[in-house]
């Protein structure tokens, strides 16, 4: 594979989908990972191909250590290298702590945080061999500020920040940059379910007074994945309309 290869987890919808389309437009071969939404992943690939881009889809539950290992092994076998990893897959299971089930706490940590560990654990050896690589982890404003009703989610996203800084320190000497993007409230299926009262309350806390678009996040990820960001590592970039400052 002559082109750069990017693996984007959770790219069947929302921010991951937009990121895949943006990277493909920049001439990168994109691997669209998904868990359940095969048709949506195929639709993303079709639209990328229509616009002259290239890519493939790959189903894998990133919370599963062995499945993730298998995915990375197969991709390296097929394409020879993976240059960019975007850890984007994520879920919410919101509730106040008094009502939050152990299952909902564990599930969010397993997908959002352990999913990042799994992909980095299995891909870092290859990136070290390549002596280059860009890893971008998708955190959240909730992981930076905390958010009532999101103990599991905020803990997973704060964990991603610790993981990012540690990976940046471990991998810097091998030419690998590791950064996090912390989106604020972005218009996707994840935030579509918010009741109007919550939506109004949240909008009031955003200095720019509106939710962000998926392209706002995808453009920042594409920048961090590019050569323009070769001297940036261990950072958390806030793309949140000014919520965290
Ligand atoms: P979304 O529209 O709900 O999409 C989530 C994506 O994650 C889907 O492609 C889904 O794939 C995938 N996914 C879920 N579980 C997975 C698993 N176990 N293995 C692999 N893929 C899995 O979410 P989004 O709003 O675009 O959010 C994307 C990321 O941004 C998440 O990490 C989220 O926490 C973060 N974020 C979002 C916002 C926001 O306001 N939207 C704010 C801050 C941070 P399937 O369709 O196959 O299930």
PDB file of N, CA and C in Angstrom, residues 10-69:
ATOM      1  N   UNK A  10     -14.945   3.001  15.334  1.00  0.00           N
ATOM      2  CA  UNK A  10     -16.276   3.606  15.412  1.00  0.00           C
ATOM      3  C   UNK A  10     -16.517   4.613  14.302  1.00  0.00           C
ATOM      4  N   UNK A  11     -16.266   4.184  13.058  1.00  0.00           N
ATOM      5  CA  UNK A  11     -16.365   5.132  11.931  1.00  0.00           C
ATOM      6  C   UNK A  11     -17.642   4.940  11.111  1.00  0.00           C
ATOM      7  N   UNK A  12     -18.596   4.192  11.638  1.00  0.00           N
ATOM      8  CA  UNK A  12     -19.839   3.968  10.883  1.00  0.00           C
ATOM      9  C   UNK A  12     -20.805   5.145  11.013  1.00  0.00           C
ATOM     10  N   UNK A  13     -20.571   5.995  12.023  1.00  0.00           N
ATOM     11  CA  UNK A  13     -21.505   7.106  12.276  1.00  0.00           C
ATOM     12  C   UNK A  13     -20.743   8.303  12.841  1.00  0.00           C
ATOM     13  N   UNK A  14     -21.441   9.424  12.924  1.00  0.00           N
ATOM     14  CA  UNK A  14     -20.993  10.587  13.693  1.00  0.00           C
ATOM     15  C   UNK A  14     -19.579  11.082  13.404  1.00  0.00           C
ATOM     16  N   UNK A  15     -18.844  11.331  14.470  1.00  0.00           N
ATOM     17  CA  UNK A  15     -17.504  11.931  14.367  1.00  0.00           C
ATOM     18  C   UNK A  15     -16.544  11.004  13.617  1.00  0.00           C
ATOM     19  N   UNK A  16     -16.647   9.695  13.870  1.00  0.00           N
ATOM     20  CA  UNK A  16     -15.763   8.731  13.210  1.00  0.00           C
ATOM     21  C   UNK A  16     -15.990   8.714  11.711  1.00  0.00           C
ATOM     22  N   UNK A  17     -17.249   8.749  11.311  1.00  0.00           N
ATOM     23  CA  UNK A  17     -17.598   8.772   9.878  1.00  0.00           C
ATOM     24  C   UNK A  17     -17.005  10.015   9.210  1.00  0.00           C
ATOM     25  N   UNK A  18     -17.230  11.162   9.816  1.00  0.00           N
ATOM     26  CA  UNK A  18     -16.723  12.437   9.259  1.00  0.00           C
ATOM     27  C   UNK A  18     -15.194  12.417   9.182  1.00  0.00           C
ATOM     28  N   UNK A  19     -14.560  11.812  10.190  1.00  0.00           N
ATOM     29  CA  UNK A  19     -13.091  11.727  10.206  1.00  0.00           C
ATOM     30  C   UNK A  19     -12.613  10.852   9.054  1.00  0.00           C
ATOM     31  N   UNK A  20     -13.281   9.723   8.847  1.00  0.00           N
ATOM     32  CA  UNK A  20     -12.899   8.820   7.743  1.00  0.00           C
ATOM     33  C   UNK A  20     -13.016   9.554   6.407  1.00  0.00           C
ATOM     34  N   UNK A  21     -14.114  10.276   6.214  1.00  0.00           N
ATOM     35  CA  UNK A  21     -14.324  10.992   4.939  1.00  0.00           C
ATOM     36  C   UNK A  21     -13.272  12.083   4.765  1.00  0.00           C
ATOM     37  N   UNK A  22     -12.945  12.781   5.846  1.00  0.00           N
ATOM     38  CA  UNK A  22     -11.957  13.877   5.773  1.00  0.00           C
ATOM     39  C   UNK A  22     -10.573  13.320   5.436  1.00  0.00           C
ATOM     40  N   UNK A  23     -10.149  12.255   6.125  1.00  0.00           N
ATOM     41  CA  UNK A  23      -8.825  11.682   5.866  1.00  0.00           C
ATOM     42  C   UNK A  23      -8.760  11.111   4.443  1.00  0.00           C
ATOM     43  N   UNK A  24      -9.851  10.493   3.994  1.00  0.00           N
ATOM     44  CA  UNK A  24      -9.873   9.922   2.635  1.00  0.00           C
ATOM     45  C   UNK A  24      -9.708  11.018   1.592  1.00  0.00           C
ATOM     46  N   UNK A  25     -10.333  12.172   1.848  1.00  0.00           N
ATOM     47  CA  UNK A  25     -10.195  13.315   0.913  1.00  0.00           C
ATOM     48  C   UNK A  25      -8.752  13.787   0.833  1.00  0.00           C
ATOM     49  N   UNK A  26      -7.992  13.522   1.896  1.00  0.00           N
ATOM     50  CA  UNK A  26      -6.577  13.944   1.902  1.00  0.00           C
ATOM     51  C   UNK A  26      -5.667  12.864   1.335  1.00  0.00           C
ATOM     52  N   UNK A  27      -6.268  11.833   0.712  1.00  0.00           N
ATOM     53  CA  UNK A  27      -5.476  10.812   0.027  1.00  0.00           C
ATOM     54  C   UNK A  27      -5.022   9.668   0.924  1.00  0.00           C
ATOM     55  N   UNK A  28      -5.637   9.544   2.077  1.00  0.00           N
ATOM     56  CA  UNK A  28      -5.267   8.468   3.008  1.00  0.00           C
ATOM     57  C   UNK A  28      -6.227   7.290   2.811  1.00  0.00           C
ATOM     58  N   UNK A  29      -5.688   6.055   2.851  1.00  0.00           N
ATOM     59  CA  UNK A  29      -6.519   4.858   2.785  1.00  0.00           C
ATOM     60  C   UNK A  29      -7.117   4.654   4.178  1.00  0.00           C
ATOM     61  N   UNK A  30      -8.466   4.639   4.260  1.00  0.00           N
ATOM     62  CA  UNK A  30      -9.087   4.598   5.590  1.00  0.00           C
ATOM     63  C   UNK A  30      -9.741   3.245   5.889  1.00  0.00           C
ATOM     64  N   UNK A  31      -9.440   2.709   7.051  1.00  0.00           N
ATOM     65  CA  UNK A  31     -10.114   1.491   7.516  1.00  0.00           C
ATOM     66  C   UNK A  31     -11.216   1.931   8.471  1.00  0.00           C
ATOM     67  N   UNK A  32     -12.461   1.654   8.050  1.00  0.00           N
ATOM     68  CA  UNK A  32     -13.644   2.065   8.790  1.00  0.00           C
ATOM     69  C   UNK A  32     -14.031   0.927   9.737  1.00  0.00           C
ATOM     70  N   UNK A  33     -13.650   1.077  10.986  1.00  0.00           N
ATOM     71  CA  UNK A  33     -14.037   0.042  11.962  1.00  0.00           C
ATOM     72  C   UNK A  33     -15.455   0.338  12.482  1.00  0.00           C
ATOM     73  N   UNK A  34     -16.183  -0.722  12.772  1.00  0.00           N
ATOM     74  CA  UNK A  34     -17.521  -0.584  13.372  1.00  0.00           C
ATOM     75  C   UNK A  34     -17.750  -1.807  14.239  1.00  0.00           C
ATOM     76  N   UNK A  35     -18.827  -1.749  15.040  1.00  0.00           N
ATOM     77  CA  UNK A  35     -19.142  -2.908  15.873  1.00  0.00           C
ATOM     78  C   UNK A  35     -20.369  -3.625  15.341  1.00  0.00           C
ATOM     79  N   UNK A  36     -21.508  -2.910  15.224  1.00  0.00           N
ATOM     80  CA  UNK A  36     -22.747  -3.553  14.775  1.00  0.00           C
ATOM     81  C   UNK A  36     -23.289  -3.019  13.456  1.00  0.00           C
ATOM     82  N   UNK A  37     -23.008  -1.754  13.142  1.00  0.00           N
ATOM     83  CA  UNK A  37     -23.680  -1.106  12.004  1.00  0.00           C
ATOM     84  C   UNK A  37     -22.980  -1.363  10.677  1.00  0.00           C
ATOM     85  N   UNK A  38     -23.086  -2.598  10.173  1.00  0.00           N
ATOM     86  CA  UNK A  38     -22.384  -2.945   8.931  1.00  0.00           C
ATOM     87  C   UNK A  38     -22.858  -2.112   7.734  1.00  0.00           C
ATOM     88  N   UNK A  39     -24.200  -1.968   7.612  1.00  0.00           N
ATOM     89  CA  UNK A  39     -24.725  -1.238   6.451  1.00  0.00           C
ATOM     90  C   UNK A  39     -24.241   0.201   6.458  1.00  0.00           C
ATOM     91  N   UNK A  40     -24.242   0.807   7.661  1.00  0.00           N
ATOM     92  CA  UNK A  40     -23.796   2.210   7.754  1.00  0.00           C
ATOM     93  C   UNK A  40     -22.310   2.315   7.373  1.00  0.00           C
ATOM     94  N   UNK A  41     -21.518   1.323   7.800  1.00  0.00           N
ATOM     95  CA  UNK A  41     -20.084   1.334   7.456  1.00  0.00           C
ATOM     96  C   UNK A  41     -19.909   1.201   5.944  1.00  0.00           C
ATOM     97  N   UNK A  42     -20.714   0.336   5.331  1.00  0.00           N
ATOM     98  CA  UNK A  42     -20.652   0.169   3.872  1.00  0.00           C
ATOM     99  C   UNK A  42     -21.042   1.467   3.163  1.00  0.00           C
ATOM    100  N   UNK A  43     -22.046   2.167   3.711  1.00  0.00           N
ATOM    101  CA  UNK A  43     -22.481   3.442   3.122  1.00  0.00           C
ATOM    102  C   UNK A  43     -21.359   4.485   3.196  1.00  0.00           C
ATOM    103  N   UNK A  44     -20.628   4.485   4.322  1.00  0.00           N
ATOM    104  CA  UNK A  44     -19.511   5.436   4.469  1.00  0.00           C
ATOM    105  C   UNK A  44     -18.465   5.136   3.398  1.00  0.00           C
ATOM    106  N   UNK A  45     -18.158   3.836   3.233  1.00  0.00           N
ATOM    107  CA  UNK A  45     -17.148   3.437   2.249  1.00  0.00           C
ATOM    108  C   UNK A  45     -17.588   3.813   0.834  1.00  0.00           C
ATOM    109  N   UNK A  46     -18.865   3.578   0.552  1.00  0.00           N
ATOM    110  CA  UNK A  46     -19.370   3.895  -0.789  1.00  0.00           C
ATOM    111  C   UNK A  46     -19.230   5.389  -1.076  1.00  0.00           C
ATOM    112  N   UNK A  47     -19.587   6.198  -0.084  1.00  0.00           N
ATOM    113  CA  UNK A  47     -19.510   7.647  -0.313  1.00  0.00           C
ATOM    114  C   UNK A  47     -18.046   8.092  -0.472  1.00  0.00           C
ATOM    115  N   UNK A  48     -17.132   7.453   0.259  1.00  0.00           N
ATOM    116  CA  UNK A  48     -15.701   7.770   0.109  1.00  0.00           C
ATOM    117  C   UNK A  48     -15.238   7.423  -1.313  1.00  0.00           C
ATOM    118  N   UNK A  49     -15.658   6.241  -1.779  1.00  0.00           N
ATOM    119  CA  UNK A  49     -15.235   5.796  -3.123  1.00  0.00           C
ATOM    120  C   UNK A  49     -15.811   6.705  -4.205  1.00  0.00           C
ATOM    121  N   UNK A  50     -17.069   7.130  -4.009  1.00  0.00           N
ATOM    122  CA  UNK A  50     -17.709   8.043  -4.983  1.00  0.00           C
ATOM    123  C   UNK A  50     -16.911   9.333  -5.139  1.00  0.00           C
ATOM    124  N   UNK A  51     -16.287   9.752  -4.025  1.00  0.00           N
ATOM    125  CA  UNK A  51     -15.502  11.000  -4.059  1.00  0.00           C
ATOM    126  C   UNK A  51     -14.037  10.761  -4.400  1.00  0.00           C
ATOM    127  N   UNK A  52     -13.741   9.553  -4.914  1.00  0.00           N
ATOM    128  CA  UNK A  52     -12.381   9.275  -5.393  1.00  0.00           C
ATOM    129  C   UNK A  52     -11.431   8.751  -4.326  1.00  0.00           C
ATOM    130  N   UNK A  53     -11.943   8.495  -3.120  1.00  0.00           N
ATOM    131  CA  UNK A  53     -11.082   7.989  -2.042  1.00  0.00           C
ATOM    132  C   UNK A  53     -11.031   6.469  -2.018  1.00  0.00           C
ATOM    133  N   UNK A  54     -10.217   5.959  -1.085  1.00  0.00           N
ATOM    134  CA  UNK A  54     -10.074   4.507  -0.966  1.00  0.00           C
ATOM    135  C   UNK A  54     -10.177   4.092   0.490  1.00  0.00           C
ATOM    136  N   UNK A  55     -10.676   2.886   0.711  1.00  0.00           N
ATOM    137  CA  UNK A  55     -10.764   2.402   2.085  1.00  0.00           C
ATOM    138  C   UNK A  55     -11.334   1.007   2.156  1.00  0.00           C
ATOM    139  N   UNK A  56     -11.590   0.559   3.380  1.00  0.00           N
ATOM    140  CA  UNK A  56     -12.158  -0.767   3.623  1.00  0.00           C
ATOM    141  C   UNK A  56     -12.929  -0.694   4.929  1.00  0.00           C
ATOM    142  N   UNK A  57     -13.831  -1.664   5.122  1.00  0.00           N
ATOM    143  CA  UNK A  57     -14.530  -1.710   6.413  1.00  0.00           C
ATOM    144  C   UNK A  57     -13.991  -2.895   7.215  1.00  0.00           C
ATOM    145  N   UNK A  58     -14.062  -2.805   8.544  1.00  0.00           N
ATOM    146  CA  UNK A  58     -13.582  -3.916   9.374  1.00  0.00           C
ATOM    147  C   UNK A  58     -14.400  -3.972  10.671  1.00  0.00           C
ATOM    148  N   UNK A  59     -15.173  -5.059  10.872  1.00  0.00           N
ATOM    149  CA  UNK A  59     -15.943  -5.176  12.110  1.00  0.00           C
ATOM    150  C   UNK A  59     -15.069  -5.659  13.260  1.00  0.00           C
ATOM    151  N   UNK A  60     -15.190  -5.029  14.393  1.00  0.00           N
ATOM    152  CA  UNK A  60     -14.422  -5.475  15.572  1.00  0.00           C
ATOM    153  C   UNK A  60     -14.957  -4.732  16.789  1.00  0.00           C
ATOM    154  N   UNK A  61     -15.201  -5.482  17.847  1.00  0.00           N
ATOM    155  CA  UNK A  61     -15.566  -4.861  19.119  1.00  0.00           C
ATOM    156  C   UNK A  61     -14.262  -4.462  19.814  1.00  0.00           C
ATOM    157  N   UNK A  62     -14.004  -3.158  19.875  1.00  0.00           N
ATOM    158  CA  UNK A  62     -12.707  -2.715  20.400  1.00  0.00           C
ATOM    159  C   UNK A  62     -12.532  -3.032  21.888  1.00  0.00           C
ATOM    160  N   UNK A  63     -13.626  -3.357  22.560  1.00  0.00           N
ATOM    161  CA  UNK A  63     -13.517  -3.714  23.982  1.00  0.00           C
ATOM    162  C   UNK A  63     -12.908  -5.101  24.160  1.00  0.00           C
ATOM    163  N   UNK A  64     -12.852  -5.871  23.075  1.00  0.00           N
ATOM    164  CA  UNK A  64     -12.373  -7.260  23.138  1.00  0.00           C
ATOM    165  C   UNK A  64     -10.890  -7.315  22.758  1.00  0.00           C
ATOM    166  N   UNK A  65     -10.070  -7.702  23.726  1.00  0.00           N
ATOM    167  CA  UNK A  65      -8.602  -7.691  23.550  1.00  0.00           C
ATOM    168  C   UNK A  65      -8.179  -8.562  22.364  1.00  0.00           C
ATOM    169  N   UNK A  66      -8.683  -9.799  22.293  1.00  0.00           N
ATOM    170  CA  UNK A  66      -8.236 -10.712  21.222  1.00  0.00           C
ATOM    171  C   UNK A  66      -8.763 -10.301  19.859  1.00  0.00           C
ATOM    172  N   UNK A  67     -10.038  -9.840  19.814  1.00  0.00           N
ATOM    173  CA  UNK A  67     -10.594  -9.387  18.518  1.00  0.00           C
ATOM    174  C   UNK A  67      -9.785  -8.216  17.974  1.00  0.00           C
ATOM    175  N   UNK A  68      -9.376  -7.320  18.879  1.00  0.00           N
ATOM    176  CA  UNK A  68      -8.608  -6.146  18.447  1.00  0.00           C
ATOM    177  C   UNK A  68      -7.233  -6.577  17.939  1.00  0.00           C
ATOM    178  N   UNK A  69      -6.639  -7.544  18.626  1.00  0.00           N
ATOM    179  CA  UNK A  69      -5.326  -8.059  18.211  1.00  0.00           C
ATOM    180  C   UNK A  69      -5.413  -8.652  16.801  1.00  0.00           C
TER     181      UNK A  69
END
